[in-house]
Amino acid sequence: MNARRVLAIALKTLRSLRHDKRTAGFLVFMPLFMIAIFGYTFGGEIENVDVVVVNLDVGSANGSVADMIIGDLASRVTLRLTALSSPDEAVEAVRLTDAWAAIYFGPEFTEQVEEGIAVSALGLFAVPSVVELHLDASNPNIAQTVVTELQASIQVVLVEHYDMNPPVAVVEDRVYGEGAEFIDFFAPGVMGLAAMMVTFMLSIISFVRERSTGTLDRLLTTPVTEGEIVGGYAMAFGIVALIQSTVILVAAMLLFKVTVEGSALLALLTIFLLGVGSQGLGFLLSSIAKNEFQAVQFIPLILFPSILLAGVFWPLEAVPDILRPVSNFIPLTYAVDGCRSIMVRGWGAGDVWPQLAVLAGFAAATLMLSAYSLKKRG
Amino acid sequence: MNDRSSDLKGVRLDSQEDAGRHVVRTRGISKAFGAIEALVDLDLDIPKGCVYGIIGPNGSGKTTTIRILNGLLRASSGQAWLLGEAVPVSESIHRIGYMPQEMAIYSDLTAVENLELFAGMYSMRRERFEERADYLLDMIDLKDRGGSLVSELSGGMKHRLSLACALVHDPELVFLDEPTVGVDPELRNGFWEHFSRLKAEGKTIVLTTHYMDEAVRCDMVGMMRLGRMIAEDTPEELMASTGALNLEEAFLQRSRRVEQ
Ligand SMILES: Nc1ncnc2c1ncn2[C@@H]1O[C@H](COP(=O)(O)OP(=O)(O)O)[C@@H](O)[C@H]1O
Ligand SMILES: [Mg+2]
């Protein structure tokens, strides 16, 4: 290995990226765009869900339980309530999709609640009082949110006004992730995904071009070795991955107040290893592709499983058992897991070394195979 | 030089003197791509300081020959030596230049950056490179376009830059695969002036072409057809021996003779 030749290859690779203004811009803005879009969409809570309410409850001497529940719901921003006067009208509003849900309290609601409480106090079986909830559950997330909100408000009212404390209380102690929000879980995933996508795409396209334009052959007739070419490219794309993950990290910290519990440098090292390995993979696949068009076909083949199965958006626990081995085979899985442990759990190198070792192994293997693939001549 | 290579087909290639004289030497090299015999039993002896032209129609095996000599293809059989070293060369690689048939320069780098990359591959020092880049850009008449991206250069300019990249490390032996294809006549003249200058410096040039008028300017011409060398001599001799008025006619006559 001649370090100067490795540097010369790395320099030329970075220079060609810099000259290609659109690609250079893409490299910086794509990750920014990704973290912004994902951060604002996934990071945001569900708010202002339109719900119509029909309250015919006449109440009792203590007031109306329905009023209290509605009052509690209205104190939060999740649901946007509109009062209607008849149940039919309310159901029609859901049918016309003017509202996601209709909540209906009958005239005897408070009476039934108080009766139920009294009966339970005597140790007898009480018939539960009923709130009708008509849902447009075509969006499960929204439907679930409405149900949860309604139940939470009922709970609050019973505890505050009727001293109905549940017999079991959960004591929560957050071992990791105190104060963590969804975006904290998410940012490491985006860093890994962006670095992998870009280094893989750039390297597969660059190498198909090196092959088809004859520049690779020309290089190979100079004293440069296969290993030096591979090393130079790895260095260049590793730097690209570093720049990108730094952009994402800084954006996540500034825009979304993401905090890094562990060492940011260690997180960047994790992404660097992933970037080097992904570029090696692109390099290898470029030897199978005959032209740029064929190369492009490899991109979704590699990206889709990674996006879906590496735990970027959903936890690995959400991956069905039969696909779990695939997850374990995807390098991004280890990068995201490692990066998350560093950034959210505050783990150090001593804790994430298995992930780092897998990524280093992936990088070493793809680079060595790439160098070997260049050596094979007809 | 290994032992096997020093005694092939009864030709002894032992003395340094001999190797020094014939900078390119091949014995019985053949190359088949599946059923296609791209190159059949080629023997070459190209002396130092010679401008050697390989001529022949498309598909006659010119590029295959050059690629085997440069180590980009392995011959199916036979052996080749460059500057006395068995192919693929390692020691002598610094002393050899190659301009591929396709342009093979980086279109997303500037002209100077292309030169700098190849200079870097030969571990050239900074000052030496700057001197050399000045000289070469002047030679290919691209002095004021050194900072332009290659993608913004005309076809002819790219061609000239590709030549300069092959010469950046001042090689003793250069292989130029169709260096003048698609180059306008005026520019082609310019190229030939450079070749003469290189020859005067004692460099050896092996080039391929299918322009017969160009072949006349070579010291030696090898005529190839369907992977075989059908005639090899000076252009004058080739014309005289066939009684042809030009090389084109000489080539056709030789071809006919082979067919019979
Ligand atoms: N990589 C290859 N695979 C298959 N056939 C090839 C390959 N390279 C060259 N050939 C064939 O070998 C023959 C000689 O080609 P080439 O040396 O390129 O000719 P020339 O340079 O004289 O035009 C042609 O028939 C060509 O189709
Ligand atoms: Mg050719």
XYZ file of C-alpha atoms and ligand atoms in Angstrom:
666
model
C 0.000 0.000 0.000
C 1.369 3.322 -1.075
C -0.332 6.013 1.006
C 0.206 8.742 -1.582
C -1.571 6.795 -4.273
C -4.445 6.002 -1.905
C -4.705 9.719 -1.157
C -4.562 10.601 -4.853
C -7.502 8.282 -5.577
C -9.445 9.638 -2.598
C -8.730 13.206 -3.685
C -9.897 12.627 -7.230
C -13.107 11.001 -5.985
C -13.885 13.917 -3.677
C -12.977 16.419 -6.383
C -15.354 14.900 -8.887
C -18.121 15.108 -6.290
C -17.294 18.731 -5.638
C -17.349 19.627 -9.341
C -20.727 18.005 -9.730
C -22.627 20.791 -7.992
C -25.959 19.059 -7.971
C -24.589 15.878 -6.453
C -22.575 17.841 -3.919
C -25.691 19.756 -2.908
C -27.643 16.537 -2.766
C -25.098 15.042 -0.389
C -25.593 17.817 2.139
C -29.257 18.624 1.629
C -30.616 15.118 1.267
C -29.820 14.199 4.908
C -31.105 17.599 6.078
C -34.272 17.051 4.129
C -34.630 13.542 5.522
C -34.196 14.513 9.148
C -36.513 17.501 8.734
C -39.278 15.581 7.007
C -39.055 12.559 9.262
C -38.509 14.636 12.355
C -41.533 16.840 11.816
C -43.834 14.029 10.712
C -42.898 11.226 13.063
C -41.736 13.445 15.878
C -45.044 15.353 15.945
C -47.835 14.034 18.155
C -51.285 13.527 16.668
C -53.277 16.732 17.234
C -56.576 18.370 16.346
C -58.446 15.225 15.436
C -61.996 16.315 14.591
C -64.513 14.655 16.881
C -68.201 15.445 17.279
C -69.829 15.144 20.708
C -73.481 14.693 21.573
C -74.126 15.282 25.228
C -77.723 14.607 26.354
C -76.670 13.868 29.944
C -79.009 15.595 32.422
C -76.598 15.142 35.340
C -77.339 14.920 39.045
C -77.004 17.075 42.150
C -73.218 16.667 41.823
C -73.236 17.932 38.260
C -72.755 16.042 34.973
C -70.035 13.382 34.580
C -70.299 13.803 30.812
C -69.553 17.514 31.169
C -66.502 16.724 33.258
C -65.180 14.208 30.720
C -65.753 16.640 27.848
C -64.099 19.372 29.868
C -61.027 17.194 30.398
C -60.867 16.243 26.703
C -61.135 19.913 25.752
C -58.253 20.811 28.062
C -55.871 18.979 25.708
C -55.128 19.614 22.021
C -55.351 16.052 20.745
C -59.043 16.169 19.876
C -60.910 19.127 18.403
C -64.453 18.810 19.710
C -67.630 20.065 18.079
C -70.950 19.747 19.878
C -73.966 18.364 18.007
C -77.472 17.832 19.249
C -78.556 14.421 17.951
C -76.839 11.030 17.785
C -77.999 10.499 14.187
C -76.473 13.777 13.127
C -73.219 12.762 14.836
C -73.014 9.370 13.128
C -73.766 11.072 9.818
C -70.841 13.438 10.405
C -68.538 10.427 10.745
C -70.029 8.835 7.662
C -69.458 12.022 5.676
C -65.902 12.043 7.094
C -66.423 15.462 8.627
C -65.272 13.869 11.876
C -63.103 10.862 12.765
C -65.331 9.937 15.663
C -68.646 10.678 17.358
C -68.995 10.450 21.133
C -72.495 10.089 22.546
C -73.536 10.436 26.193
C -77.157 9.364 26.904
C -79.566 11.331 29.202
C -79.060 8.941 32.170
C -75.287 8.836 31.942
C -74.477 10.509 35.287
C -77.276 8.692 37.008
C -75.965 5.340 35.788
C -72.415 6.155 36.807
C -73.400 7.137 40.342
C -75.662 4.111 40.662
C -72.847 1.872 39.502
C -70.472 3.360 42.074
C -72.979 2.847 44.860
C -73.693 -0.737 43.827
C -69.995 -1.608 43.667
C -69.522 -0.135 47.136
C -71.999 -2.723 48.430
C -69.858 -5.419 46.826
C -72.478 -6.203 44.200
C -72.037 -6.565 40.446
C -72.675 -3.266 38.656
C -73.791 -2.884 35.042
C -71.326 -0.431 33.425
C -72.667 2.846 32.163
C -72.170 3.360 28.452
C -70.466 6.003 26.305
C -71.056 5.339 22.621
C -68.086 5.888 20.376
C -68.645 5.786 16.612
C -65.303 5.594 14.862
C -63.927 6.003 11.395
C -61.214 3.422 12.059
C -59.906 3.515 8.503
C -56.851 5.139 10.036
C -55.884 2.851 12.926
C -53.484 5.389 14.441
C -56.148 8.039 14.744
C -58.785 5.584 15.960
C -56.418 4.325 18.632
C -55.632 7.869 19.714
C -59.320 8.756 20.115
C -59.986 5.634 22.204
C -56.950 6.257 24.400
C -57.862 9.917 24.946
C -61.427 9.121 25.894
C -60.367 6.412 28.327
C -57.766 8.690 29.868
C -60.343 11.432 30.484
C -62.820 8.984 32.017
C -60.059 7.773 34.327
C -59.157 11.332 35.357
C -62.764 12.243 36.150
C -63.362 9.088 38.217
C -60.174 9.624 40.214
C -60.663 13.342 40.786
C -64.399 13.493 41.458
C -65.296 10.071 42.793
C -62.051 8.987 44.486
C -62.109 5.820 42.420
C -58.381 5.112 42.708
C -57.322 1.971 40.870
C -55.989 -0.713 43.246
C -52.733 -1.085 41.280
C -50.270 1.697 40.546
C -47.280 1.278 38.213
C -44.056 2.820 39.459
C -41.941 3.801 36.500
C -38.181 4.163 36.585
C -36.541 4.998 33.271
C -33.216 3.192 33.275
C -32.405 4.669 29.888
C -34.039 7.366 27.839
C -35.241 9.681 30.605
C -36.883 12.546 28.746
C -36.292 10.846 25.382
C -38.801 11.523 22.644
C -39.511 9.705 19.442
C -37.073 11.914 17.519
C -34.255 10.782 19.824
C -34.982 7.209 18.833
C -35.256 8.302 15.253
C -32.203 10.498 14.606
C -29.631 7.663 14.851
C -31.734 5.658 12.402
C -31.784 8.492 9.878
C -28.025 8.981 10.228
C -27.380 5.352 9.419
C -29.903 5.186 6.626
C -28.680 8.340 4.889
C -25.026 7.314 5.092
C -25.747 3.865 3.785
C -28.002 5.012 0.951
C -25.636 7.641 -0.339
C -22.367 5.740 -0.104
C -23.926 2.680 -1.686
C -25.509 4.612 -4.554
C -22.456 6.760 -5.214
C -20.072 3.854 -5.250
C -22.126 1.563 -7.447
C -22.654 4.354 -9.989
C -19.036 5.577 -9.837
C -17.634 2.124 -10.424
C -19.955 1.208 -13.223
C -18.791 4.456 -14.812
C -15.120 3.676 -14.103
C -15.596 0.368 -15.845
C -17.655 1.547 -18.799
C -15.512 4.580 -19.621
C -12.300 2.567 -19.448
C -10.751 4.703 -16.710
C -10.512 1.712 -14.388
C -8.526 -0.230 -16.988
C -6.344 2.758 -17.510
C -5.662 3.055 -13.786
C -4.800 -0.623 -13.641
C -2.046 -0.157 -16.226
C -0.327 2.305 -13.863
C 1.584 1.243 -10.741
C -1.518 1.670 -8.569
C -2.708 -1.601 -7.035
C -6.256 -2.891 -6.742
C -6.065 -2.495 -2.972
C -4.991 1.141 -3.285
C -7.897 1.971 -5.600
C -10.360 0.325 -3.217
C -8.709 2.033 -0.243
C -8.851 5.461 -1.886
C -12.520 5.117 -2.677
C -13.270 3.834 0.826
C -11.530 6.856 2.281
C -13.426 9.304 0.066
C -16.847 7.794 0.673
C -16.116 7.307 4.360
C -15.517 11.057 4.536
C -18.782 11.674 2.682
C -20.598 9.491 5.230
C -18.953 11.439 8.055
C -19.954 14.807 6.624
C -23.517 13.635 6.180
C -23.907 12.184 9.613
C -22.453 15.347 11.102
C -25.011 17.423 9.194
C -27.815 15.192 10.462
C -26.539 15.195 14.010
C -26.195 18.966 14.161
C -29.592 19.481 12.512
C -31.229 17.042 14.923
C -29.656 18.816 17.881
C -30.617 22.294 16.692
C -34.021 21.651 15.141
C -35.344 18.905 17.361
C -33.359 19.370 20.576
C -31.999 15.871 20.274
C -29.480 15.222 23.010
C -26.503 12.930 22.672
C -25.976 11.058 25.920
C -22.791 9.270 24.856
C -19.873 10.325 22.664
C -20.880 11.971 19.408
C -17.497 10.971 17.973
C -18.172 7.328 18.687
C -21.556 7.646 16.967
C -19.833 9.183 13.937
C -17.259 6.384 13.916
C -20.105 3.872 13.791
C -21.573 5.636 10.765
C -18.129 5.900 9.151
C -17.687 2.119 9.328
C -21.146 1.616 7.871
C -20.361 4.063 5.052
C -17.104 2.306 4.184
C -18.811 -1.082 4.171
C -21.737 0.135 2.068
C -19.405 1.640 -0.495
C -17.583 -1.706 -0.614
C -20.883 -3.427 -1.250
C -21.645 -0.977 -4.068
C -18.198 -1.629 -5.512
C -18.783 -5.388 -5.443
C -22.219 -5.194 -7.043
C -20.873 -2.866 -9.731
C -18.793 -5.759 -11.031
C -22.030 -7.638 -11.722
C -23.826 -4.691 -13.332
C -22.985 -4.127 -16.985
C -24.165 -0.522 -17.188
C -25.548 2.294 -15.105
C -29.102 1.211 -15.806
C -28.485 -2.239 -14.364
C -26.682 -0.706 -11.420
C -29.699 1.415 -10.567
C -31.738 -1.776 -10.298
C -29.598 -2.941 -7.407
C -30.399 0.143 -5.381
C -33.952 -0.742 -4.264
C -32.892 -4.359 -3.847
C -30.460 -3.321 -1.145
C -32.295 -0.288 0.218
C -35.776 -1.676 0.811
C -34.842 -4.497 3.171
C -32.582 -2.090 5.009
C -35.251 0.574 5.397
C -37.861 -1.925 6.538
C -35.961 -4.550 8.478
C -33.078 -2.742 10.164
C -35.101 -1.098 12.906
C -34.902 2.430 11.520
C -38.615 3.248 11.789
C -39.992 0.315 13.726
C -38.250 -1.634 16.419
C -36.802 -4.992 15.441
C -39.455 -6.531 17.702
C -42.003 -5.473 15.071
C -40.238 -7.592 12.447
C -41.961 -10.970 12.048
C -39.993 -13.988 13.258
C -39.395 -15.423 9.797
C -37.766 -12.179 8.637
C -35.708 -11.704 11.792
C -32.690 -13.615 10.425
C -32.708 -11.170 7.509
C -32.558 -8.273 9.965
C -29.575 -9.872 11.638
C -27.883 -10.064 8.264
C -28.299 -6.369 7.432
C -25.340 -4.180 8.458
C -27.605 -1.155 8.959
C -29.243 -3.043 11.854
C -25.979 -2.959 13.799
C -25.195 0.642 12.913
C -28.621 1.847 14.015
C -28.571 -0.254 17.176
C -25.043 0.858 18.053
C -25.685 4.501 17.295
C -28.907 4.478 19.278
C -27.231 2.913 22.289
C -24.543 5.583 22.141
C -26.872 8.523 21.630
C -29.867 7.550 23.781
C -28.449 5.136 26.347
C -25.128 6.908 26.611
C -23.136 3.728 26.055
C -19.404 3.848 25.387
C -17.062 1.829 23.185
C -16.855 -0.835 25.872
C -20.583 -1.490 25.479
C -21.084 -1.175 21.743
C -17.963 -3.031 20.652
C -19.977 -5.986 19.282
C -21.829 -3.668 16.882
C -18.599 -1.895 15.964
C -16.906 -5.245 15.378
C -19.680 -6.421 13.049
C -19.467 -3.164 11.070
C -15.671 -3.296 10.899
C -15.907 -6.884 9.705
C -18.453 -5.903 7.071
C -16.193 -3.086 5.848
C -13.084 -5.275 5.797
C -14.874 -8.096 3.980
C -16.399 -5.928 1.252
C -13.137 -4.054 0.687
C -11.105 -7.214 0.404
C -13.618 -8.827 -1.932
C -13.698 -5.638 -4.017
C -9.937 -5.635 -4.393
C -10.097 -9.296 -5.322
C -12.855 -8.659 -7.881
C -10.567 -6.142 -9.588
C -7.728 -8.649 -9.772
C -9.728 -11.155 -11.769
C -8.917 -10.618 -15.430
C -10.064 -12.392 -18.577
C 12.719 -12.682 -16.840
C 11.852 -16.193 -15.716
C 13.327 -19.419 -17.009
C 10.307 -20.503 -18.966
C 10.213 -17.248 -20.849
C 13.862 -17.259 -21.807
C 13.606 -20.208 -24.109
C 10.448 -20.223 -26.104
C 10.109 -21.512 -29.631
C 13.852 -21.948 -29.631
C 14.479 -18.207 -29.445
C 16.920 -17.329 -26.748
C 16.195 -14.078 -25.032
C 18.969 -14.069 -22.540
C 21.055 -10.982 -23.076
C 20.118 -7.664 -21.593
C 21.361 -6.187 -24.819
C 18.730 -8.070 -26.771
C 15.973 -7.142 -24.368
C 17.123 -3.556 -24.510
C 16.956 -3.532 -28.255
C 13.503 -5.070 -28.555
C 11.317 -3.213 -26.159
C 8.291 -5.229 -27.223
C 8.621 -8.908 -27.939
C 5.927 -11.560 -28.179
C 6.110 -15.243 -28.999
C 3.045 -17.120 -30.135
C 0.452 -15.155 -28.215
C -3.138 -16.155 -28.925
C -6.392 -15.101 -27.409
C -9.802 -16.688 -27.812
C -13.082 -15.270 -26.522
C -15.218 -18.389 -26.565
C -15.397 -19.381 -30.217
C -13.902 -16.103 -31.472
C -10.190 -16.268 -32.156
C -9.340 -12.639 -31.528
C -5.603 -13.180 -31.818
C -3.709 -16.091 -33.347
C -0.053 -16.905 -32.779
C 1.368 -13.404 -32.809
C 5.124 -12.814 -32.880
C 6.321 -9.244 -32.501
C 9.802 -7.743 -32.218
C 9.689 -3.998 -31.893
C 13.048 -2.270 -31.533
C 13.725 0.701 -29.312
C 12.986 4.075 -30.861
C 10.585 2.669 -33.406
C 7.159 4.026 -34.304
C 5.291 0.803 -34.926
C 1.843 0.880 -36.478
C -0.585 -1.995 -36.173
C -3.108 -1.562 -38.944
C -6.161 -3.557 -39.802
C -9.924 -3.276 -40.073
C -12.252 -3.244 -37.069
C -12.238 -6.493 -35.171
C -8.856 -7.629 -36.500
C -7.374 -7.942 -33.007
C -5.458 -4.672 -32.584
C -7.000 -3.699 -29.252
C -6.746 -7.267 -27.996
C -2.997 -7.191 -28.712
C -2.501 -3.893 -26.879
C -4.584 -5.028 -23.901
C -2.621 -8.244 -23.557
C 0.641 -6.312 -23.624
C -0.677 -3.956 -20.946
C -1.699 -6.817 -18.714
C -5.428 -6.076 -18.960
C -6.082 -9.398 -20.667
C -4.332 -12.707 -20.164
C -3.229 -14.420 -23.357
C -4.691 -17.889 -23.851
C -1.215 -19.048 -24.814
C 2.204 -17.633 -25.654
C 4.389 -15.143 -23.846
C 5.188 -11.464 -24.135
C 7.940 -9.217 -22.780
C 8.080 -5.468 -22.429
C 11.429 -3.770 -21.786
C 12.843 -7.209 -21.119
C 10.310 -8.089 -18.431
C 7.684 -10.795 -18.796
C 4.091 -9.551 -19.090
C 2.332 -8.622 -16.853
C 5.201 -6.320 -15.949
C 5.720 -4.902 -12.501
C 9.181 -3.288 -12.358
C 8.840 -1.669 -15.757
C 5.300 -0.451 -15.238
C 6.622 3.045 -14.434
C 8.254 3.242 -17.846
C 5.178 2.403 -19.903
C 2.276 4.618 -20.983
C -1.100 3.628 -22.391
C -3.831 5.537 -24.155
C -6.901 3.322 -24.441
C -9.141 3.326 -27.476
C -12.039 4.779 -25.498
C -11.217 8.220 -24.118
C -10.796 6.945 -20.542
C -10.411 10.267 -18.784
C -12.572 11.573 -15.952
C -15.200 13.910 -17.359
C -16.082 15.282 -13.917
C -12.522 16.460 -13.250
C -10.675 19.346 -14.856
C -7.949 18.763 -17.420
C -5.200 19.493 -14.883
C -6.827 17.302 -12.250
C -6.829 14.408 -14.703
C -3.128 14.902 -15.340
C -2.508 15.229 -11.623
C -4.320 11.981 -10.888
C -2.221 9.994 -13.329
C 0.951 11.737 -12.177
C -0.016 10.699 -8.650
C -0.279 7.091 -9.741
C 3.367 7.305 -10.795
C 4.296 8.996 -7.505
C 5.591 12.088 -9.298
C 6.808 14.935 -7.153
C 4.808 18.140 -7.072
C 7.418 20.380 -8.792
C 8.142 17.772 -11.446
C 4.422 17.414 -12.102
C 3.870 21.142 -12.468
C 6.696 21.394 -14.937
C 5.410 18.400 -16.841
C 1.784 19.603 -16.838
C 2.917 22.952 -18.281
C 4.834 21.197 -20.996
C 2.049 18.788 -21.890
C -0.763 21.350 -21.841
C 1.334 23.456 -24.155
C 1.973 20.485 -26.394
C -1.715 19.580 -26.706
C -2.630 23.268 -27.057
C -4.873 23.309 -23.987
C -2.843 25.749 -21.935
C -5.740 28.101 -21.188
C -8.246 25.287 -20.658
C -6.386 23.461 -17.907
C -8.990 24.479 -15.341
C -11.976 23.487 -17.474
C -14.001 20.416 -16.659
C -13.395 17.708 -19.214
C -17.141 17.467 -19.835
C -16.959 21.034 -21.165
C -14.175 20.272 -23.643
C -14.705 19.381 -27.295
C -14.128 15.847 -28.554
C -10.764 16.743 -30.030
C -9.637 18.412 -26.821
C -10.575 15.332 -24.805
C -8.606 13.221 -27.221
C -5.534 15.372 -26.803
C -5.904 15.313 -23.032
C -6.137 11.545 -23.089
C -2.836 11.470 -24.971
C -1.255 13.824 -22.444
C -2.410 11.569 -19.590
C -0.583 8.657 -21.209
C 2.582 10.736 -21.429
C 2.506 12.466 -18.054
C 5.247 10.298 -16.530
C 7.462 10.584 -19.597
C 7.350 6.862 -20.472
C 9.934 5.117 -22.655
C 7.304 2.959 -24.283
C 3.790 4.121 -25.153
C 0.849 2.193 -26.460
C -1.680 4.341 -28.277
C -4.856 2.574 -29.318
C -6.370 4.480 -32.236
C -5.054 7.822 -30.969
C -6.310 9.736 -33.989
C -9.787 8.320 -34.531
C -12.282 11.158 -34.829
C -9.514 13.715 -34.740
C -9.615 16.292 -37.514
C -6.777 16.260 -40.084
C -5.068 19.366 -38.769
C -4.996 17.988 -35.256
C -3.851 14.644 -36.570
C -0.841 16.368 -38.068
C -0.161 17.879 -34.680
C -0.284 14.443 -33.086
C 2.220 13.113 -35.570
C 4.553 15.969 -34.766
C 4.429 14.891 -31.122
C 5.115 11.317 -32.108
C 8.179 12.401 -34.088
C 9.391 14.406 -31.120
C 8.960 11.389 -28.837
C 10.799 9.216 -31.320
C 13.607 11.746 -31.435
C 13.843 11.424 -27.655
C 14.382 7.688 -28.121
C 10.896 6.681 -27.063
C 9.154 3.714 -28.607
C 5.581 4.112 -29.822
C 3.191 1.313 -30.634
C -0.012 2.624 -32.138
C -3.005 1.158 -33.877
C -4.921 2.799 -36.675
C -7.143 2.011 -39.560
C -6.147 5.107 -41.493
C -3.764 3.848 -44.145
C -2.452 7.332 -44.888
C -1.285 7.471 -41.320
C 0.415 4.113 -41.398
C 2.787 5.474 -44.041
C 4.322 7.689 -41.365
C 5.303 4.710 -39.201
C 8.766 3.167 -39.242
C 7.296 -0.308 -39.246
C 3.822 -1.527 -40.047
C 2.174 -4.781 -39.008
C -0.926 -5.637 -40.997
C -3.555 -7.565 -39.088
C -6.577 -9.366 -40.341
C -8.911 -11.697 -38.409
C -6.482 -11.946 -35.533
C -3.473 -12.797 -37.644
C -0.464 -10.760 -38.679
C -0.512 -11.049 -42.448
C 2.473 -8.847 -43.258
C 5.074 -6.836 -41.423
C 7.650 -4.459 -42.876
C 8.422 -0.832 -43.523
C 5.631 0.945 -45.409
C 7.919 1.381 -48.418
C 8.774 -2.313 -48.560
C 5.148 -3.324 -48.155
C 4.166 -1.216 -51.132
C 7.165 -2.242 -53.210
C 6.738 -5.971 -52.618
C 3.124 -5.899 -53.730
C 3.653 -3.342 -56.445
C 0.910 -1.278 -54.859
C 0.771 2.498 -55.074
C -0.509 2.925 -51.573
C -0.793 0.952 -48.353
C -4.490 0.402 -48.740
C -3.946 -1.465 -51.957
C -1.025 -3.318 -50.433
C -3.247 -4.402 -47.569
C -5.962 -5.663 -49.900
C -3.456 -7.588 -51.985
C -1.960 -9.212 -48.913
C -5.409 -10.118 -47.681
C -6.238 -11.771 -50.948
C -2.998 -13.688 -50.926
C -3.779 -15.021 -47.434
C -7.210 -16.144 -48.518
C -5.894 -18.258 -51.363
N -14.189 -8.942 -24.151
C -14.481 -9.560 -25.316
N -15.371 -10.573 -25.343
C -15.669 -11.193 -26.481
N -15.136 -10.897 -27.672
C -14.255 -9.893 -27.725
C -13.879 -9.166 -26.549
N -12.964 -8.230 -26.892
C -12.790 -8.362 -28.232
N -13.549 -9.357 -28.733
C -13.583 -9.806 -30.137
O -12.270 -10.003 -30.551
C -12.097 -9.566 -31.893
C -10.965 -8.548 -31.956
O -11.391 -7.352 -31.311
P -10.429 -6.096 -31.148
O -9.121 -6.560 -30.664
O -11.154 -5.141 -30.309
O -10.320 -5.548 -32.622
P -9.782 -4.165 -33.167
O -9.217 -3.388 -32.037
O -8.785 -4.526 -34.183
O -10.954 -3.473 -33.777
C -13.429 -9.021 -32.349
O -14.095 -10.032 -33.063
C -14.144 -8.743 -31.056
O -15.526 -8.883 -31.239
Mg -9.729 -1.557 -31.313
